Short mmCIF file of C-alpha atoms in Angstrom, two decimals:
data_model
loop_
_atom_site.label_atom_id
_atom_site.label_comp_id
_atom_site.label_asym_id
_atom_site.label_seq_id
_atom_site.Cartn_x
_atom_site.Cartn_y
_atom_site.Cartn_z
CA MET O 1 94.23 117.46 76.31
CA LYS O 2 96.17 114.60 75.97
CA LYS O 3 97.18 112.89 79.08
CA ILE O 4 100.63 112.19 79.76
CA PHE O 5 100.88 108.65 78.56
CA GLU O 6 100.42 109.97 75.36
CA GLU O 7 103.14 111.89 74.87
CA PRO O 8 106.63 111.00 74.14
CA LEU O 9 108.84 111.51 77.61
CA TYR O 10 112.15 110.25 75.41
CA PRO O 11 111.40 110.58 71.57
CA TYR O 12 113.91 107.63 69.56
CA ALA O 13 117.75 109.76 68.74
CA ARG O 14 120.15 108.58 67.27
CA SER O 15 122.41 107.74 69.75
CA PRO O 16 126.81 108.14 69.05
CA ASP O 17 126.89 104.37 69.91
CA GLN O 18 125.31 103.52 66.24
CA ASP O 19 128.55 105.79 64.37
CA CYS O 20 131.08 104.15 65.45
CA VAL O 21 133.53 101.59 64.41
CA HIS O 22 134.22 99.58 67.16
CA THR O 23 131.48 98.95 69.27
CA ILE O 24 131.08 100.69 72.30
CA ARG O 25 131.15 99.03 75.72
CA HIS O 26 129.69 100.68 78.22
CA PRO O 27 129.55 99.73 82.17
CA VAL O 28 126.13 99.28 83.04
CA VAL O 29 122.93 98.75 81.22
CA VAL O 30 119.55 98.47 82.17
CA ILE O 31 116.76 96.52 79.90
CA GLY O 32 113.30 97.91 80.07
CA ALA O 33 112.30 101.36 81.08
CA GLY O 34 109.86 100.85 83.84
CA PRO O 35 110.20 101.63 87.37
CA ILE O 36 112.34 99.19 88.49
CA GLY O 37 114.51 100.18 85.52
CA LEU O 38 114.79 103.96 86.38
CA ALA O 39 114.78 103.43 89.73
CA ALA O 40 117.71 101.18 88.89
CA ALA O 41 119.67 103.74 86.27
CA ILE O 42 118.68 106.41 89.03
CA ASP O 43 120.80 104.53 92.34
CA LEU O 44 123.66 104.17 89.78
CA ALA O 45 123.55 107.01 88.08
CA GLN O 46 123.44 109.10 91.62
CA GLN O 47 126.91 106.91 92.27
CA ASP O 48 128.45 108.29 89.65
CA VAL O 49 128.18 104.83 87.63
CA PRO O 50 127.82 105.29 83.64
CA VAL O 51 124.47 103.76 82.91
CA VAL O 52 122.53 103.39 80.09
CA VAL O 53 119.52 102.80 79.74
CA LEU O 54 116.94 100.69 77.27
CA ASP O 55 113.44 100.31 76.09
CA GLU O 56 111.65 100.20 72.89
CA ASN O 57 108.77 101.70 74.12
CA ASP O 58 109.08 105.99 73.88
CA LYS O 59 106.76 106.95 76.46
CA VAL O 60 105.40 105.81 80.28
CA SER O 61 102.72 102.75 80.90
CA PHE O 62 99.11 103.19 79.50
CA GLY O 63 97.43 103.24 82.27
CA SER O 64 97.44 102.93 85.59
CA ARG O 65 98.35 99.74 86.91
CA ALA O 66 100.56 99.76 90.23
CA ILE O 67 99.24 101.53 92.36
CA CYS O 68 99.20 101.18 95.91
CA PHE O 69 103.05 102.18 97.46
CA ALA O 70 104.40 101.41 100.91
CA LYS O 71 106.10 103.22 103.50
CA ARG O 72 109.57 101.81 102.86
CA PRO O 73 109.81 102.16 98.97
CA LEU O 74 109.38 105.70 100.11
CA GLU O 75 112.35 105.77 101.74
CA ILE O 76 113.96 103.97 99.19
CA LEU O 77 112.48 106.88 97.49
CA ASP O 78 113.13 109.62 98.87
CA ARG O 79 116.68 108.43 98.24
CA LEU O 80 116.43 108.23 94.85
CA GLY O 81 115.56 112.16 95.04
CA CYS O 82 112.05 111.86 94.08
CA GLY O 83 109.86 110.95 96.48
CA GLN O 84 108.34 114.36 97.61
CA PRO O 85 106.95 114.85 93.96
CA MET O 86 104.52 111.41 95.01
CA VAL O 87 104.30 111.45 98.22
CA GLU O 88 102.43 115.58 97.16
CA LYS O 89 100.56 113.53 94.74
CA GLY O 90 99.31 110.34 95.44
CA VAL O 91 96.32 109.81 98.06
CA GLU O 92 97.21 108.50 101.25
CA TRP O 93 95.30 106.02 103.46
CA GLU O 94 96.12 103.96 106.30
CA THR O 95 93.38 102.12 106.61
CA GLY O 96 91.51 99.39 104.84
CA LYS O 97 87.51 98.03 105.28
CA VAL O 98 86.90 94.41 104.68
CA PHE O 99 82.85 93.31 103.75
CA PHE O 100 81.56 89.69 103.51
CA ASP O 101 77.50 90.26 101.17
CA GLU O 102 76.80 94.10 102.78
CA ARG O 103 78.51 93.88 106.14
CA GLN O 104 81.66 94.93 107.20
CA VAL O 105 83.06 92.53 109.45
CA TYR O 106 86.83 93.88 110.33
CA GLU O 107 88.44 96.97 109.84
CA PHE O 108 92.84 97.15 110.58
CA ASN O 109 94.91 100.16 110.52
CA LEU O 110 99.10 100.11 108.85
CA LEU O 111 100.56 103.06 110.79
CA PRO O 112 99.04 102.56 114.32
CA GLU O 113 102.23 104.57 115.35
CA GLU O 114 103.10 108.25 114.87
CA GLY O 115 106.97 109.32 114.30
CA HIS O 116 107.42 107.99 110.57
CA GLU O 117 107.90 110.80 107.93
CA ARG O 118 105.85 108.52 105.16
CA PRO O 119 102.84 107.42 105.15
CA ALA O 120 102.04 103.61 105.04
CA PHE O 121 100.54 103.54 101.64
CA ILE O 122 99.57 106.05 98.70
CA ASN O 123 97.88 104.61 95.71
CA LEU O 124 99.18 107.07 92.83
CA GLN O 125 98.78 105.96 89.02
CA GLN O 126 101.90 104.35 87.49
CA TYR O 127 102.00 106.24 84.77
CA TYR O 128 103.27 109.67 87.41
CA PHE O 129 105.39 107.65 89.31
CA GLU O 130 107.43 106.90 85.46
CA GLN O 131 107.09 110.58 84.58
CA TYR O 132 108.34 112.01 88.71
CA LEU O 133 111.51 109.10 87.80
CA VAL O 134 111.87 110.76 83.71
CA GLU O 135 111.82 114.16 85.24
CA ARG O 136 114.95 113.10 88.65
CA VAL O 137 116.54 111.48 84.91
CA ARG O 138 116.42 114.82 82.94
CA GLU O 139 117.54 116.17 86.73
CA LEU O 140 120.49 114.27 86.58
CA GLU O 141 121.11 114.91 83.37
CA ALA O 142 122.02 118.93 83.59
CA GLU O 143 123.44 118.30 86.53
CA GLY O 144 126.48 115.94 84.20
CA LYS O 145 125.57 112.50 85.80
CA PRO O 146 125.72 109.80 83.90
CA ILE O 147 122.81 109.10 83.08
CA GLU O 148 120.67 108.19 78.81
CA ILE O 149 117.50 107.36 78.39
CA ARG O 150 117.06 105.62 74.98
CA GLY O 151 113.65 105.29 73.67
CA GLY O 152 112.78 103.36 70.42
CA ASN O 153 115.80 100.95 71.13
CA LYS O 154 114.65 97.02 71.15
CA LEU O 155 116.34 94.21 72.19
CA LEU O 156 117.01 91.42 69.37
CA ARG O 157 119.90 89.59 71.32
CA VAL O 158 122.23 89.51 74.25
CA GLU O 159 125.25 85.98 74.21
CA GLU O 160 126.23 86.63 78.41
CA LYS O 161 129.87 86.50 77.70
CA GLY O 162 132.22 86.08 80.96
CA ASP O 163 133.62 89.21 81.28
CA HIS O 164 131.27 90.90 80.14
CA VAL O 165 127.48 90.80 77.81
CA ALA O 166 126.68 92.16 73.88
CA LEU O 167 123.57 93.30 73.02
CA LEU O 168 122.23 93.45 69.65
CA VAL O 169 119.85 96.90 69.74
CA ASP O 170 117.05 97.69 66.89
CA THR O 171 116.04 101.14 65.73
CA PRO O 172 113.75 103.26 63.75
CA GLU O 173 117.41 103.16 62.01
CA GLY O 174 118.69 100.26 62.42
CA GLU O 175 120.23 97.86 64.38
CA TYR O 176 123.63 98.03 66.20
CA ASP O 177 125.74 96.14 68.82
CA LEU O 178 126.01 97.85 71.94
CA ARG O 179 127.93 95.84 75.08
CA ALA O 180 127.65 95.97 78.60
CA ASP O 181 130.34 95.84 81.63
CA TRP O 182 127.30 94.31 83.47
CA LEU O 183 122.68 94.40 82.25
CA ILE O 184 120.24 94.83 84.62
CA ALA O 185 117.19 93.18 83.35
CA CYS O 186 113.49 95.70 85.03
CA ASP O 187 111.73 94.73 80.69
CA GLY O 188 109.15 92.71 82.81
CA ALA O 189 107.35 89.89 83.76
CA GLY O 190 107.30 89.04 80.17
CA SER O 191 111.05 89.75 79.92
CA PRO O 192 113.12 89.23 76.06
CA THR O 193 115.66 89.28 77.91
CA ARG O 194 115.64 86.10 80.53
CA ALA O 195 113.42 84.43 77.34
CA MET O 196 116.90 85.06 75.34
CA LEU O 197 118.77 83.87 77.58
CA GLY O 198 115.83 80.85 77.26
CA LEU O 199 115.49 80.84 81.97
CA ASP O 200 111.93 80.67 83.38
CA PHE O 201 110.27 80.51 86.26
CA VAL O 202 108.80 77.97 88.79
CA GLY O 203 106.23 78.36 90.36
CA ARG O 204 102.33 78.67 90.27
CA VAL O 205 99.10 79.42 87.92
CA PHE O 206 96.08 80.43 89.76
CA GLU O 207 92.81 79.24 87.88
CA ASP O 208 91.42 82.94 88.26
CA ASN O 209 90.59 85.96 86.04
CA PHE O 210 90.47 89.12 88.29
CA LEU O 211 89.20 92.36 85.67
CA ILE O 212 90.70 96.06 86.62
CA ALA O 213 88.97 98.89 85.14
CA ASP O 214 89.94 102.56 86.26
CA VAL O 215 86.79 104.58 86.54
CA VAL O 216 86.70 108.47 86.27
CA MET O 217 83.63 109.17 88.59
CA GLU O 218 82.99 112.13 91.68
CA ALA O 219 82.00 109.66 94.67
CA ASP O 220 82.48 110.40 98.27
CA PHE O 221 83.53 106.99 98.93
CA PRO O 222 86.16 107.02 101.88
CA THR O 223 89.96 107.50 101.68
CA GLU O 224 90.46 104.05 101.64
CA ARG O 225 90.43 100.20 101.02
CA TRP O 226 88.13 98.06 100.36
CA PHE O 227 87.74 94.20 99.61
CA TRP O 228 84.57 92.45 99.05
CA PHE O 229 84.65 88.87 99.82
CA ASP O 230 80.95 87.92 97.96
CA PRO O 231 79.31 90.80 97.36
CA PRO O 232 75.61 91.44 96.13
CA PHE O 233 76.90 93.02 93.60
CA ASN O 234 79.14 90.19 92.30
CA ARG O 235 77.71 87.28 93.74
CA GLY O 236 80.47 83.78 94.63
CA GLN O 237 83.76 86.75 94.03
CA SER O 238 85.32 89.44 95.18
CA ALA O 239 86.25 92.81 94.41
CA LEU O 240 88.31 95.65 95.74
CA LEU O 241 87.22 99.72 95.50
CA HIS O 242 90.71 102.53 95.50
CA LYS O 243 90.59 106.06 95.18
CA GLN O 244 93.86 107.35 93.22
CA PRO O 245 93.83 110.81 92.53
CA ASP O 246 92.28 113.05 89.47
CA GLY O 247 89.31 111.51 90.15
CA VAL O 248 89.89 108.37 89.49
CA TRP O 249 89.10 104.72 90.97
CA ARG O 250 90.72 101.82 90.80
CA ILE O 251 87.56 98.62 90.82
CA ASP O 252 88.69 94.79 91.26
CA LEU O 253 86.22 92.27 90.20
CA GLN O 254 86.99 88.34 90.29
CA LEU O 255 85.65 86.92 86.93
CA GLY O 256 86.30 82.92 87.83
CA TRP O 257 88.93 80.67 85.36
CA ASP O 258 86.86 79.75 82.29
CA ILE O 259 86.45 82.59 80.71
CA ASP O 260 86.64 84.95 77.22
CA LYS O 261 89.39 87.81 77.94
CA ASP O 262 88.42 89.73 74.96
CA GLU O 263 84.93 90.06 75.65
CA GLU O 264 84.51 90.64 79.08
CA LYS O 265 87.15 93.61 78.31
CA LYS O 266 84.93 95.59 75.83
CA PRO O 267 83.02 97.49 77.73
CA GLU O 268 79.64 96.50 76.48
CA ASN O 269 80.09 94.21 79.61
CA VAL O 270 82.50 95.47 81.85
CA ILE O 271 79.97 98.74 82.43
CA PRO O 272 76.38 96.89 83.30
CA ARG O 273 79.77 94.80 86.10
CA LEU O 274 80.74 98.18 87.49
CA ARG O 275 76.47 99.97 87.50
CA ALA O 276 75.63 97.04 90.04
CA MET O 277 78.44 97.76 92.26
CA LEU O 278 78.05 101.73 92.18
CA GLY O 279 74.54 102.46 91.38
CA ASP O 280 72.68 103.75 88.68
CA GLU O 281 73.06 106.90 89.44
CA VAL O 282 76.44 106.40 89.42
CA LYS O 283 78.59 108.69 86.29
CA PHE O 284 81.83 107.89 85.24
CA GLU O 285 84.37 106.48 82.39
CA LEU O 286 86.16 103.78 81.62
CA GLU O 287 89.97 105.03 80.90
CA TRP O 288 91.65 101.85 81.20
CA VAL O 289 90.50 97.69 82.13
CA SER O 290 92.90 95.18 81.56
CA ILE O 291 92.80 90.59 83.14
CA TYR O 292 95.13 89.08 84.83
CA THR O 293 95.71 86.21 85.82
CA PHE O 294 97.80 85.40 89.70
CA GLN O 295 100.94 84.18 88.67
CA CYS O 296 102.90 83.06 92.90
CA ARG O 297 106.27 82.37 90.61
CA ARG O 298 109.86 83.62 90.13
CA MET O 299 113.42 82.35 88.83
CA GLU O 300 115.98 80.39 90.05
CA ARG O 301 117.94 82.87 90.00
CA PHE O 302 118.14 85.88 90.20
CA ARG O 303 121.70 86.86 89.16
CA HIS O 304 123.63 85.38 86.10
CA GLY O 305 126.75 86.02 85.69
CA ARG O 306 126.57 89.88 84.37
CA VAL O 307 122.91 89.42 83.73
CA ILE O 308 120.93 90.73 86.63
CA PHE O 309 117.55 90.51 87.17
CA ALA O 310 114.83 92.33 88.61
CA GLY O 311 110.97 93.25 89.55
CA ASP O 312 108.94 91.51 87.73
CA SER O 313 111.46 89.85 85.15
CA ALA O 314 113.29 87.91 87.84
CA HIS O 315 109.28 87.31 89.94
CA GLN O 316 105.85 87.73 90.05
CA VAL O 317 102.51 87.92 92.41
CA SER O 318 99.30 88.48 92.67
CA PRO O 319 98.83 91.85 92.77
CA PHE O 320 96.30 91.95 95.75
CA GLY O 321 98.83 92.21 98.71
CA ALA O 322 101.03 96.11 96.43
CA ARG O 323 103.93 92.81 96.21
CA GLY O 324 105.05 94.06 92.77
CA ALA O 325 106.11 97.30 92.77
CA ASN O 326 107.23 97.66 96.19
CA SER O 327 109.62 94.67 95.93
CA GLY O 328 110.63 95.49 92.69
CA LEU O 329 112.08 98.85 94.14
CA GLN O 330 113.99 96.72 96.97
CA ASP O 331 115.12 94.42 94.36
CA THR O 332 117.68 98.11 93.03
CA ASP O 333 117.97 99.70 96.52
CA ASN O 334 119.64 96.36 97.34
CA LEU O 335 121.67 96.04 93.76
CA ALA O 336 122.80 99.09 93.06
CA TRP O 337 125.12 99.85 96.27
CA LYS O 338 126.77 95.98 96.28
CA LEU O 339 127.44 96.58 91.93
CA LYS O 340 128.58 100.04 92.67
CA LEU O 341 131.52 98.90 95.35
CA VAL O 342 132.21 95.57 92.77
CA MET O 343 133.41 97.99 90.17
CA ASP O 344 135.09 99.88 92.06
CA GLY O 345 137.18 97.42 92.86
CA LEU O 346 136.63 97.80 96.61
CA ALA O 347 133.87 94.00 96.79
CA PRO O 348 135.21 90.35 96.07
CA GLU O 349 132.16 89.94 92.64
CA ARG O 350 131.06 87.25 95.55
CA LEU O 351 128.93 90.56 97.50
CA LEU O 352 126.45 90.12 94.10
CA ASP O 353 125.92 86.84 95.47
CA SER O 354 124.33 87.99 98.40
CA TYR O 355 121.26 89.94 96.08
CA ASP O 356 120.78 86.67 94.91
CA VAL O 357 120.46 85.22 98.84
CA GLU O 358 118.40 88.18 99.84
CA ARG O 359 115.70 89.09 96.57
CA ILE O 360 115.75 85.38 96.39
CA GLN O 361 114.53 85.93 100.65
CA GLY O 362 111.99 88.63 99.57
CA ALA O 363 109.99 86.93 96.50
CA ASP O 364 109.93 83.92 98.77
CA GLU O 365 108.04 85.78 101.80
CA ASN O 366 105.57 87.64 99.26
CA ILE O 367 105.20 84.42 96.47
CA LEU O 368 104.19 82.77 100.31
CA ASN O 369 101.87 85.61 101.26
CA SER O 370 100.54 85.99 98.04
CA SER O 371 99.43 82.53 97.60
CA ARG O 372 98.05 82.99 100.73
CA SER O 373 95.96 85.60 100.33
CA THR O 374 95.05 83.58 97.04
CA ASP O 375 93.66 80.80 98.44
CA PHE O 376 91.52 82.92 101.22
CA ILE O 377 89.82 84.85 98.48
CA THR O 378 89.70 82.37 96.00
CA PRO O 379 88.89 78.62 98.13
CA LYS O 380 89.80 76.18 96.04
CA SER O 381 86.97 73.71 97.55
CA GLU O 382 83.31 73.81 98.88
CA MET O 383 85.35 72.93 102.31
CA SER O 384 88.12 75.28 101.95
CA ARG O 385 85.10 77.69 100.67
CA ILE O 386 82.70 77.63 104.19
CA LEU O 387 86.33 78.13 106.12
CA ARG O 388 86.68 81.20 105.03
CA ASP O 389 82.72 82.02 105.27
CA ALA O 390 82.95 81.02 109.19
CA VAL O 391 85.99 83.29 109.81
CA LEU O 392 84.92 85.98 107.98
CA ASP O 393 81.09 85.63 110.77
CA LEU O 394 82.89 85.40 113.51
CA SER O 395 84.92 88.50 112.53
CA GLU O 396 82.10 91.00 112.82
CA HIS O 397 82.22 90.81 116.43
CA HIS O 398 85.48 88.23 117.78
CA PRO O 399 89.21 90.51 117.54
CA PHE O 400 90.83 86.35 118.09
CA ALA O 401 89.37 85.62 114.06
CA ARG O 402 90.73 88.84 112.70
CA PRO O 403 93.92 87.87 111.98
CA LEU O 404 92.66 85.14 109.85
CA VAL O 405 91.04 87.94 106.92
CA ASN O 406 93.60 87.91 104.24
CA SER O 407 92.02 89.91 101.72
CA GLY O 408 95.72 90.35 100.52
CA ARG O 409 98.23 90.64 103.32
CA LEU O 410 100.42 93.90 102.28
CA SER O 411 103.66 95.49 101.67
CA VAL O 412 106.00 94.82 104.69
CA PRO O 413 109.29 94.82 104.19
CA CYS O 414 112.07 91.85 103.96
CA ILE O 415 113.61 91.93 107.28
CA HIS O 416 116.87 89.40 106.17
CA ASP O 417 117.97 87.42 109.22
CA GLY O 418 120.18 84.54 107.88
CA SER O 419 122.08 87.05 104.61
CA PRO O 420 125.63 86.64 104.46
CA LEU O 421 126.56 90.05 105.57
CA ASN O 422 124.49 89.88 109.14
CA THR O 423 126.95 89.76 111.87
CA GLU O 424 125.34 88.30 115.08
CA ASP O 425 123.73 90.22 116.92
CA ALA O 426 126.26 91.73 119.99
CA LEU O 427 122.99 93.98 122.06
CA PRO O 428 121.72 93.02 125.21
CA GLY O 429 117.65 93.11 125.33
CA GLY O 430 117.83 95.65 121.49
CA PRO O 431 114.24 96.28 119.64
CA ALA O 432 113.72 92.74 117.48
CA ARG O 433 112.40 95.59 114.68
CA SER O 434 116.41 96.33 114.65
CA ARG O 435 117.99 93.53 114.66
CA PRO O 436 120.95 93.34 111.84
CA GLY O 437 119.04 92.16 108.52
CA ALA O 438 116.77 94.63 109.14
CA PRO O 439 115.13 98.17 107.60
CA CYS O 440 116.06 100.48 109.83
CA PRO O 441 112.46 101.74 110.59
CA ASP O 442 112.59 105.21 110.71
CA ALA O 443 111.79 108.19 113.90
CA PRO O 444 111.58 111.63 114.61
CA LEU O 445 114.54 113.38 115.17
CA ALA O 446 114.86 116.95 116.97
CA GLU O 447 115.30 118.55 113.62
CA SER O 448 114.44 116.15 110.88
CA PHE O 449 113.47 113.12 110.63
CA LEU O 450 116.52 109.03 111.13
CA LEU O 451 116.27 108.25 107.84
CA ARG O 452 116.51 112.04 105.94
CA ARG O 453 119.91 112.20 108.36
CA LEU O 454 120.96 107.76 107.36
CA GLY O 455 121.07 108.42 104.11
CA ASP O 456 123.06 106.27 101.15
CA GLY O 457 125.95 105.72 102.22
CA PHE O 458 127.65 103.28 104.94
CA THR O 459 126.88 104.73 108.05
CA LEU O 460 127.82 104.26 112.20
CA LEU O 461 124.59 105.23 113.98
CA THR O 462 126.32 105.93 118.03
CA PHE O 463 124.08 106.19 120.91
CA ASN O 464 124.68 107.21 124.50
CA CYS O 465 128.67 106.69 123.09
CA ASP O 466 131.31 107.49 121.86
CA ALA O 467 133.33 106.41 118.37
CA PRO O 468 135.78 108.35 115.62
CA ASP O 469 133.75 110.54 113.04
CA VAL O 470 135.19 108.84 110.43
CA LEU O 471 136.89 104.94 109.70
CA GLN O 472 138.08 104.58 106.60
CA GLU O 473 137.76 100.08 106.06
CA ASP O 474 139.44 98.73 102.73
CA GLY O 475 139.47 102.19 100.76
CA ILE O 476 135.33 102.06 102.86
CA THR O 477 134.54 105.29 104.29
CA LEU O 478 132.15 104.77 107.35
CA ARG O 479 131.22 108.18 108.80
CA ARG O 480 128.56 107.88 111.92
CA LEU O 481 125.92 109.44 113.22
CA ALA O 482 126.24 110.67 116.58
CA LEU O 483 122.80 110.53 118.73
CA SER O 484 122.17 110.51 122.41
CA THR O 485 118.32 111.46 124.36
CA ARG O 486 118.28 115.24 122.87
CA ASP O 487 117.71 114.33 119.66
CA ASP O 488 114.87 111.70 120.56
CA PRO O 489 111.67 114.49 121.96
CA THR O 490 109.55 111.47 121.16
CA GLY O 491 111.43 108.65 123.04
CA ALA O 492 110.82 106.88 119.23
CA LEU O 493 114.67 106.03 119.13
CA ALA O 494 115.15 103.95 122.17
CA GLU O 495 112.07 102.40 121.96
CA ARG O 496 112.86 101.41 118.54
CA TYR O 497 116.89 101.47 118.55
CA LEU O 498 118.06 100.80 122.67
CA GLY O 499 115.35 98.17 124.13
CA GLU O 500 116.19 97.39 127.41
CA ALA O 501 119.96 98.92 126.42
CA ARG O 502 121.42 102.97 127.86
CA SER O 503 123.28 102.74 124.77
CA ALA O 504 124.64 101.26 120.85
CA VAL O 505 126.48 101.45 118.47
CA TYR O 506 125.46 100.51 115.38
CA LEU O 507 126.75 99.75 111.47
CA ILE O 508 123.74 101.22 108.78
CA ARG O 509 124.07 99.05 104.82
CA PRO O 510 123.58 101.65 102.53
CA ASP O 511 120.48 100.96 101.57
CA GLN O 512 119.50 101.55 105.50
CA HIS O 513 119.53 97.66 106.46
CA VAL O 514 120.92 97.10 109.89
CA ALA O 515 124.56 95.29 109.31
CA ALA O 516 126.39 94.85 112.78
CA ARG O 517 125.11 96.20 116.01
CA PHE O 518 127.08 95.98 119.32
CA GLU O 519 126.20 98.34 122.85
CA SER O 520 129.58 100.28 123.04
CA TYR O 521 132.04 101.04 120.03
CA ASP O 522 134.53 98.09 119.38
CA GLU O 523 136.47 99.18 116.66
CA VAL O 524 137.72 95.66 115.68
CA ARG O 525 134.62 93.87 116.13
CA LEU O 526 133.23 97.40 114.43
CA ARG O 527 135.64 96.52 110.66
CA ALA O 528 134.71 93.21 110.89
CA ALA O 529 131.64 93.45 110.53
CA LEU O 530 132.27 96.02 107.84
CA ARG O 531 134.27 93.55 106.31
CA ARG O 532 132.04 90.73 106.47
CA SER O 533 128.62 93.75 105.77
CA CYS O 534 131.18 94.00 101.66
CA GLY O 535 131.38 90.64 101.67
CA LYS O 536 135.34 90.15 102.26
CA GLU O 537 134.78 88.21 105.45
CA ILE O 538 131.80 85.72 104.20
CA PRO O 539 132.20 82.61 106.68
CA ALA O 540 131.86 78.79 105.15
#
């Protein structure tokens, strides 16, 4: 039976654009049909923004690649209409264990509290993720939404023209020109779009290499993340083990810097390493092998006129911590609603500058955490190694040392403190976790979950107070979700949104980040906050 990544899911088909005398101009073109490009396109199409996705390939990625998807991206995928199949197929987990030599020295729980619809993490091969996204595109097409994937369409040239972007595209039947009002580049770490515009990354490349092996085997390891420092099967290095669906296990083995990558990827060299780890009695087959180098880099700016970069094309981090695809999905979640407002003339173009501000903040947080993880996993001096090993020894019996153990700080959503779109916090005693700039924490309601009720538009979220059900401001519609103690069966809602306050009014952005919060309804202040969240009244 053929595997999914062998089947063309969006094969080349001649586009009417190729037969037009005049160059066709599209509102939005997305470069790259990977997870981030497809997520951006789906988000825009759901808002009735016409979008064309170009990709030189015609099928999903080979190999599992990104496998760990965190709670916040799963919540984003729920709004895109494909979160449920991800969770149903994926392997849920929340427990991680750290080993030093052969001893377990540390264990952690990534979601210690109840009252969230989605799990802390799922493991799922990237090719399944891309399949579900393509299936969602097909659903939208059937609904008449303006979205199209063009496989076998390779970008050859891109030029930013001020009021549009000019593209030259190659196909099996020759080249054609295309124009876009806006171009979103989601074409990966080696982004051809970035290279064609003469742009580059800034940051660090670490002197170490890691072997990734996807192994098909039957094993009784629990559904947990296991990380080893200096294990007996890989002395002086590290290792990682994750369970995926279909009996596939992800194994990462640190190799060091001075290696021959082509030699190390050969099965005759990979298999002995895996046998040393798993034991001679375990039967397994290799599904996919790759080698990666730690890189923590980003572009200086993500927006260049009408060309906007997202995901790996904008930033790179080391895989430990699952910050790549997870942060890329938060990029598109931040971008799509802003681009929609600008295209509809309901917000000034400077609103897109806040995408740069907020997602560069997110990238910098990821790079900082990823760099710290890398420095802990691969000490750069003998003294650093002695200190790390002492921390690991102490963590086995002393809780104070455990927060210092860093086997990859796992992905968490960025709180956009200091964003130009935020209004100063005006809820005395309000919980810090739901302050302006923060993503809304989920909470169980009487018959649903909060994030399901918030939707994907501007929302006026009120607790124990009166306010209009609908408010209009400069063409923006603000709809109210009114909640009270009757809607809070577990008390989690009050804990996460009221704190010490008795009532609260929240202004929630379409990406479910808090823009403002108040103790009571004040129409003048609320309207000002709404204008600010749309980029209309940003202080100098």
